[in-house]
XYZ file of C-alpha atoms in Angstrom:
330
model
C 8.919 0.575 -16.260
C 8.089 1.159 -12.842
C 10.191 -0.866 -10.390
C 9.034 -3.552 -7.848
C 8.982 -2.885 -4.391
C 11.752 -5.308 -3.611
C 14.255 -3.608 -6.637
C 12.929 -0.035 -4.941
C 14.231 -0.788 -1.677
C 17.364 -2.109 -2.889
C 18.141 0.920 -4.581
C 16.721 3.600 -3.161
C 18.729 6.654 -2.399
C 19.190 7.373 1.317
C 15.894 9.043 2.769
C 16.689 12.423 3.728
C 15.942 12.896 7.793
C 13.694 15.446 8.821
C 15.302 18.006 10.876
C 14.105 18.756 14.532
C 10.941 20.768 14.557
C 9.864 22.617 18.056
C 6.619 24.490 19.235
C 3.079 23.522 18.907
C 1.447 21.333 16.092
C -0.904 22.787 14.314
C -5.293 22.633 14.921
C -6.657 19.314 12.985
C -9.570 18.524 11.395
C -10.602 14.928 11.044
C -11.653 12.886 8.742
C -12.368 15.386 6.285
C -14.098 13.895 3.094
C -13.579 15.676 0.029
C -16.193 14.931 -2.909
C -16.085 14.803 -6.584
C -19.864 14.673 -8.003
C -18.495 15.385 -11.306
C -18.394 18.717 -13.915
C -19.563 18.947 -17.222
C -16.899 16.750 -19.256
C -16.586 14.059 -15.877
C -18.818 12.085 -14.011
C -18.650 8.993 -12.333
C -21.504 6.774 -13.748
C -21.691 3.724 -11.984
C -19.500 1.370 -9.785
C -19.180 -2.365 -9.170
C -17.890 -5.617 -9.010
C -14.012 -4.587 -8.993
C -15.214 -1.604 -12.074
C -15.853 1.568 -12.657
C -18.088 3.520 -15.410
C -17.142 6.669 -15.990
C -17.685 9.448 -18.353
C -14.881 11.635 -20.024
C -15.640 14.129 -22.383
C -17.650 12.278 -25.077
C -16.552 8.868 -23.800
C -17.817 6.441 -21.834
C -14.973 4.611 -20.220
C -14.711 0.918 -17.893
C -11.638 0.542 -15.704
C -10.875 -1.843 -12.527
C -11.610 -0.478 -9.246
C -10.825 -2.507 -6.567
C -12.589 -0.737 -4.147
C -15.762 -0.976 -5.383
C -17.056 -4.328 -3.819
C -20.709 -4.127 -4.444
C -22.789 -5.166 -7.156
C -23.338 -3.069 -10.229
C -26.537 -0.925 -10.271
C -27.262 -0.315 -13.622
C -26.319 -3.345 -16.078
C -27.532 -1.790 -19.000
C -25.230 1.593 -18.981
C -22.079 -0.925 -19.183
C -23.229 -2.079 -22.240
C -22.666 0.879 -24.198
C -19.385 1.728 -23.116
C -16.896 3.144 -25.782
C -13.390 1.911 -24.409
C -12.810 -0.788 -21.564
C -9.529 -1.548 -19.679
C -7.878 -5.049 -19.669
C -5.232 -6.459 -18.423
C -3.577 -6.129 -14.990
C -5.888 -5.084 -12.830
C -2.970 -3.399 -10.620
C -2.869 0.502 -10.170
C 0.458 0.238 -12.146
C -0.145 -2.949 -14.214
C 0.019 -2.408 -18.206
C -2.441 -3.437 -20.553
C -4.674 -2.468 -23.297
C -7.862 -0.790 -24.519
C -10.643 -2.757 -26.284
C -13.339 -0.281 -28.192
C -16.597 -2.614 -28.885
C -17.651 0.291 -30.524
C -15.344 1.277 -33.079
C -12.120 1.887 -32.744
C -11.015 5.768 -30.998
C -7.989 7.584 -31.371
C -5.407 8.207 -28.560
C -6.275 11.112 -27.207
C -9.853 13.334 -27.023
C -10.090 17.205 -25.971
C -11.124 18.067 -22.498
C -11.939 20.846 -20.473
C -12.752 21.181 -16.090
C -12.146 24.081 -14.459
C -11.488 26.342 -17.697
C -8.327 24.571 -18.631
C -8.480 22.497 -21.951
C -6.722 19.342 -22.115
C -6.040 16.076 -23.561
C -7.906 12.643 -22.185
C -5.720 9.894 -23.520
C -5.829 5.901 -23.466
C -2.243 4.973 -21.969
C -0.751 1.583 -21.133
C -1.555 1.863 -17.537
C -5.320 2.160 -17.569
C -4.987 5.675 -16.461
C -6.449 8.349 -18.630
C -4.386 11.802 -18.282
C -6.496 13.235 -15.742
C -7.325 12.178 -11.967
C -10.771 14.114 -11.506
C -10.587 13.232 -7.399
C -8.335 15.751 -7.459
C -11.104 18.232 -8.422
C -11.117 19.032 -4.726
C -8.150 20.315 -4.055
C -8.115 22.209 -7.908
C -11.288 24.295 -6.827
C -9.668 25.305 -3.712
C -6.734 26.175 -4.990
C -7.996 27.872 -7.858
C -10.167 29.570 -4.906
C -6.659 30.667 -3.206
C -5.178 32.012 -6.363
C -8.231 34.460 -7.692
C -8.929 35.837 -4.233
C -5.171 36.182 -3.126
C -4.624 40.096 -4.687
C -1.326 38.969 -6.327
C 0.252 36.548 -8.200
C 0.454 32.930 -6.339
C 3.342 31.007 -6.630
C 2.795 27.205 -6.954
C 4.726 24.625 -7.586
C 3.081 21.151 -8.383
C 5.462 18.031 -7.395
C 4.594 14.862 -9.941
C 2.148 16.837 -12.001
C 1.919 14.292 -14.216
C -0.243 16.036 -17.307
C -0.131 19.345 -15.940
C -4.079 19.888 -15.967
C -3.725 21.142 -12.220
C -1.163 23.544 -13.457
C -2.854 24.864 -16.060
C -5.944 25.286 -13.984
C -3.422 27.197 -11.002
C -1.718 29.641 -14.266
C -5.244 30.157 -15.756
C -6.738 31.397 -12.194
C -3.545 34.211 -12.322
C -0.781 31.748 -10.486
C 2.744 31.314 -11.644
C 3.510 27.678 -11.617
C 6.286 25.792 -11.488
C 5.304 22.404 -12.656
C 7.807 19.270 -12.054
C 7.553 15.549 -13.102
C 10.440 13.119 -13.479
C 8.691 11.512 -16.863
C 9.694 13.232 -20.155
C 6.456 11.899 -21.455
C 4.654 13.341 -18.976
C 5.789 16.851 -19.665
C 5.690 16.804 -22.893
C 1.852 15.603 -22.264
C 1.203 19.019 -20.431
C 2.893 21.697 -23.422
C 0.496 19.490 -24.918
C -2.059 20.389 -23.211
C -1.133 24.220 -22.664
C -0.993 24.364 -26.724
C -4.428 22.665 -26.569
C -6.085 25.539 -24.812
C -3.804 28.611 -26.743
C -2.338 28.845 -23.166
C 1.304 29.440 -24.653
C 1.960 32.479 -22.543
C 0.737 31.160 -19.406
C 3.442 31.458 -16.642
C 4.273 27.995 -16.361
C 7.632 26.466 -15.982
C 7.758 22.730 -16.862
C 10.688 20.687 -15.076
C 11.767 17.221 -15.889
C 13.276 16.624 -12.853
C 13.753 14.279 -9.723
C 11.383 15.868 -7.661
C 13.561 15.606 -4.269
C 16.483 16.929 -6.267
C 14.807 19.562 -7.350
C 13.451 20.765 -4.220
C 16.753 20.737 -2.061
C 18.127 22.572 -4.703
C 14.987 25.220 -4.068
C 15.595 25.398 -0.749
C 19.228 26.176 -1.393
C 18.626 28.821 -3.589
C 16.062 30.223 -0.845
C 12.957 29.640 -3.605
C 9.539 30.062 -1.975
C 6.213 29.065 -2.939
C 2.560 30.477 -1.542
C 1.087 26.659 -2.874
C 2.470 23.471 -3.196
C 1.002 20.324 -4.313
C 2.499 16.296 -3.886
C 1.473 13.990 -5.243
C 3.257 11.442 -5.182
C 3.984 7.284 -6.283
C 4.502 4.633 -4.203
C 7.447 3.831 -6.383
C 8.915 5.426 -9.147
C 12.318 6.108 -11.176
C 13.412 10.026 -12.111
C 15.420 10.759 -15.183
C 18.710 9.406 -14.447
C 17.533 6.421 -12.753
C 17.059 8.150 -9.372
C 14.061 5.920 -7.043
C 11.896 6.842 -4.959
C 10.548 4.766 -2.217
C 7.033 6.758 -0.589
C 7.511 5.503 2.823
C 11.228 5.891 2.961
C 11.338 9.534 1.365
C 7.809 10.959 2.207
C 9.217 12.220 5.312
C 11.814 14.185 3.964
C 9.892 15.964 1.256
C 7.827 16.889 3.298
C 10.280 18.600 5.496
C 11.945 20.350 2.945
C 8.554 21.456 1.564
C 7.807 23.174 4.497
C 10.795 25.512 4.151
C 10.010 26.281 0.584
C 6.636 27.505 2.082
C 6.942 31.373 1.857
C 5.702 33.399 5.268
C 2.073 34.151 3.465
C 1.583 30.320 2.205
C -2.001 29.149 1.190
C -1.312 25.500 1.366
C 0.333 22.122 1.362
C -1.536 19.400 0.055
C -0.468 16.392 -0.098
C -2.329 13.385 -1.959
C -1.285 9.550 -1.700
C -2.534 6.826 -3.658
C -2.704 3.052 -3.445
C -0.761 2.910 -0.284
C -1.846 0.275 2.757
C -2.238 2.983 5.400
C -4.526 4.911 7.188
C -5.066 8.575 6.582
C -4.429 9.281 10.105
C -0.160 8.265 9.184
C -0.025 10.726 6.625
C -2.397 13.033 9.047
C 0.412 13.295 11.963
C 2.967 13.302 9.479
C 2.118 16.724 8.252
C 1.287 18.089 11.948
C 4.494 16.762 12.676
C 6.373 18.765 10.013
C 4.302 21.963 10.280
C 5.158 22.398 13.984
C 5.241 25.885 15.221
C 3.814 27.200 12.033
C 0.042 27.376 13.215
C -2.439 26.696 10.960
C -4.381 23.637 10.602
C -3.949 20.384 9.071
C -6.634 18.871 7.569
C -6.797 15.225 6.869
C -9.491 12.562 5.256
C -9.982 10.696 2.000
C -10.888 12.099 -2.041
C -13.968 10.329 -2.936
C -15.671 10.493 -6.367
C -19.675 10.447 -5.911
C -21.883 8.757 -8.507
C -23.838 10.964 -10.365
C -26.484 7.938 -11.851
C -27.203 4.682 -12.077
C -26.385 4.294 -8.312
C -29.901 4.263 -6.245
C -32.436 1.301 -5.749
C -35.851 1.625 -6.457
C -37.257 3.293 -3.090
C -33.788 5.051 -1.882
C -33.385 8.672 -1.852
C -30.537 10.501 -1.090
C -26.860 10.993 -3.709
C -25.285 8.086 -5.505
C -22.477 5.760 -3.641
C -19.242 6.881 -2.536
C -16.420 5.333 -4.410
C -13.255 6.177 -1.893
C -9.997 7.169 -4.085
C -7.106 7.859 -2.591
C -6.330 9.471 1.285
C -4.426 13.887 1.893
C -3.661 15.460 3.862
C -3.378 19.197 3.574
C -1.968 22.302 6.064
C -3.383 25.596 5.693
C -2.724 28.577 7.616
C -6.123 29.131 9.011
C-alpha cells in the first residue's frame, strides 16, 4: 500500500541536490495543451458530476473524476455502462468494480498505437492504460520511425509498459523501469499479448532514482526518456519517494543520461496541487545551456459524444488530466 503523505515525509530518503547548471535556459512554449480525442479501442464518452464515461475496447467503463464539475450531458449513455468504480473516490483510494451487466473477467485485450495490450479492473480504479498519455506516445513514436537508427528510451514508472511497447514496436530499444513487481510482470504480459517476445525491451524492477544514478555512473545514455512519476510511492526494498522532495533531482540526473542527439524529456505529473508553470521552470532550470525548448501545458482528454447541447457546434468538453512538461532540442 501506498504510504500517506505524513509516513512519506518521515521516511523519505534524502533528496538528491541538483548540481549547478550555467548558460542560457532554453526557448519556452506556454501553455501548450495536448489533446486526446480518442483512437479506435478509447474514447472519452461523457463527463460529469465528479464521473467519467469512457470506452475501452468493448467496455464501457464509469470512474470518479473530480475535475469534471458540470452536469452530465447524456443521462441515458450511463445507463448502459458495463463496469462502474466504487469506493474511494481518491486517485489512490482502493475499491471495487460493480458489473450491472453481468459479471467481466479481469482483464480484456487492447490495442492503440499498434501495440496490443491488456485493459484490466485493479483495486485502484485505474485500468492498465492512461490514454492522456496518447500525446506524448504519437510523438514519440513520431521521433523513433523518422530518427534513421535505433532510439534509445528509457521509460521511468512505466507502469504496464503499453508506452514501451508502442516506443520497441516503432524500431526503439527500451529500457522500461517500474518499482512494482506487479507492474512488470503486467507488461511481459502484455508483450506476450501482442507476439512481441523479441522486441528489444528490457524490463527493470527497480527504484527508479537508484537506477538512474547508477546509469549515469556507468555513463548510459538515452535519445528519449519518459517520467512519470507518483506523488508518493514505495520501490522494492521499501525505498520512498516523495515528488516534491525528489523531482528535482531526477530530473537533474536525467539530463545527463540525455545522449548529445536526444529527442526528448517528458515529464508527466499527476494529482499534484501545482501549477504547470512549477514543473515548467523546473525543467528550463535543469536543461540550462543545452538549447532547445521546453514546452509546458496540461494532457486533456476531449469528449468524443454525448458532450454538446442542442444548438452548440464546435468538439465535445475538455476534461483536464494531469499537467508536463517536456524539453526538446528544437
Amino acid at each position: 500500500m501506498r504510504p500517506s503523505s505524513s509516513e512519506a515525509r518521515q521516511e523519505a530518503s534524502a533528496p538528491v541536490a541538483m548540481r549547478p547548471r550555467t548558460g542560457d535556459k532554453p526557448a519556452e512554449r506556454v501553455p501548450v495543451i495536448l489533446e486526446t480525442a480518442g483512437e479506435a479501442d478509447y474514447r472519452l464518452i461523457d463527463s460529469g458530476d465528479a464521473l467519467k464515461l469512457e470506452q475501452y475496447g468493448p467496455y464501457t467503463i464509469v470512474r470518479p473524476e473530480a475535475q469534471a464539475l458540470w452536469p452530465k450531458s447524456q443521462a441515458p449513455l450511463w445507463e448502459r455502462a458495463d463496469a462502474i468504480f466504487t469506493g474511494d473516490t481518491d486517485e489512490d483510494g482502493m475499491g471495487r468494480w460493480r458489473f450491472p451487466r453481468e459479471m467481466l473477467g479481469e482483464t480484456w485485450p487492447m490495442r492503440l498505437l499498434d501495440a496490443d495490450f491488456h485493459g484490466r479492473f485493479t483495486s485502484f480504479r485505474h485500468v492498465g492504460v492512461f490514454p492522456e498519455q496518447l500525446a506524448h506516445w504519437r510523438w514519440m513514436k513520431e521521433q523513433v520511425e523518422a530518427a534513421g537508427r535505433p532510439l534509445k528510451v528509457l521509460n521511468l514508472f512505466g507502469y504496464t509498459g503499453v508506452a514501451s511497447l508502442i516506443a520497441a514496436k516503432a524500431g526503439a530499444e527500451v529500457t522500461h523501469v517500474d518499482a512494482s513487481k506487479k507492474a512488470i510482470g503486467w507488461g511481459r504480459e502484455n508483450q506476450a499479448l501482442g507476439r512481441g517476445e523479441s522486441l528489444p525491451i528490457r524490463w527493470i524492477c527497480d527504484d527508479a532514482m537508484k537506477f538512474i544514478q547508477r546509469e549515469e555512473r556507468r555513463g548510459s545514455r538515452y535519445d528519449i526518456i519518459l517520467t512519470d512519476p507518483p506523488k508518493f510511492g514505495r520501490g522494492p526494498n521499501g525505498e520512498v519517494w516523495h515528488l516534491f522532495d525528489h523531482l528535482a533531482g531526477m530530473l537533474d540526473i536525467c539530463r545527463e543520461l540525455l545522449s548529445d542527439d536526444a529527442r526528448g524529456l517528458v515529464l508527466t505529473a499527476y494529482s499534484i496541487r501545482a501549477s504547470f508553470y512549477s514543473i515548467h521552470e523546473l525543467m528550463r532550470e535543469v536543461m540550462r545551456g543545452r538549447g532547445g525548448v521546453v514546452e509546458s501545458g496540461e494532457l486533456i482528454l476531449r469528449e468524443s459524444a454525448g458532450s454538446k447541447q442542442d444548438g452548440e457546434t464546435g468538439s465535445g468538453r475538455a476534461l483536464s488530466t494531469s499537467l508536463f512538461s517536456r524539453w526538446v532540442p528544437k
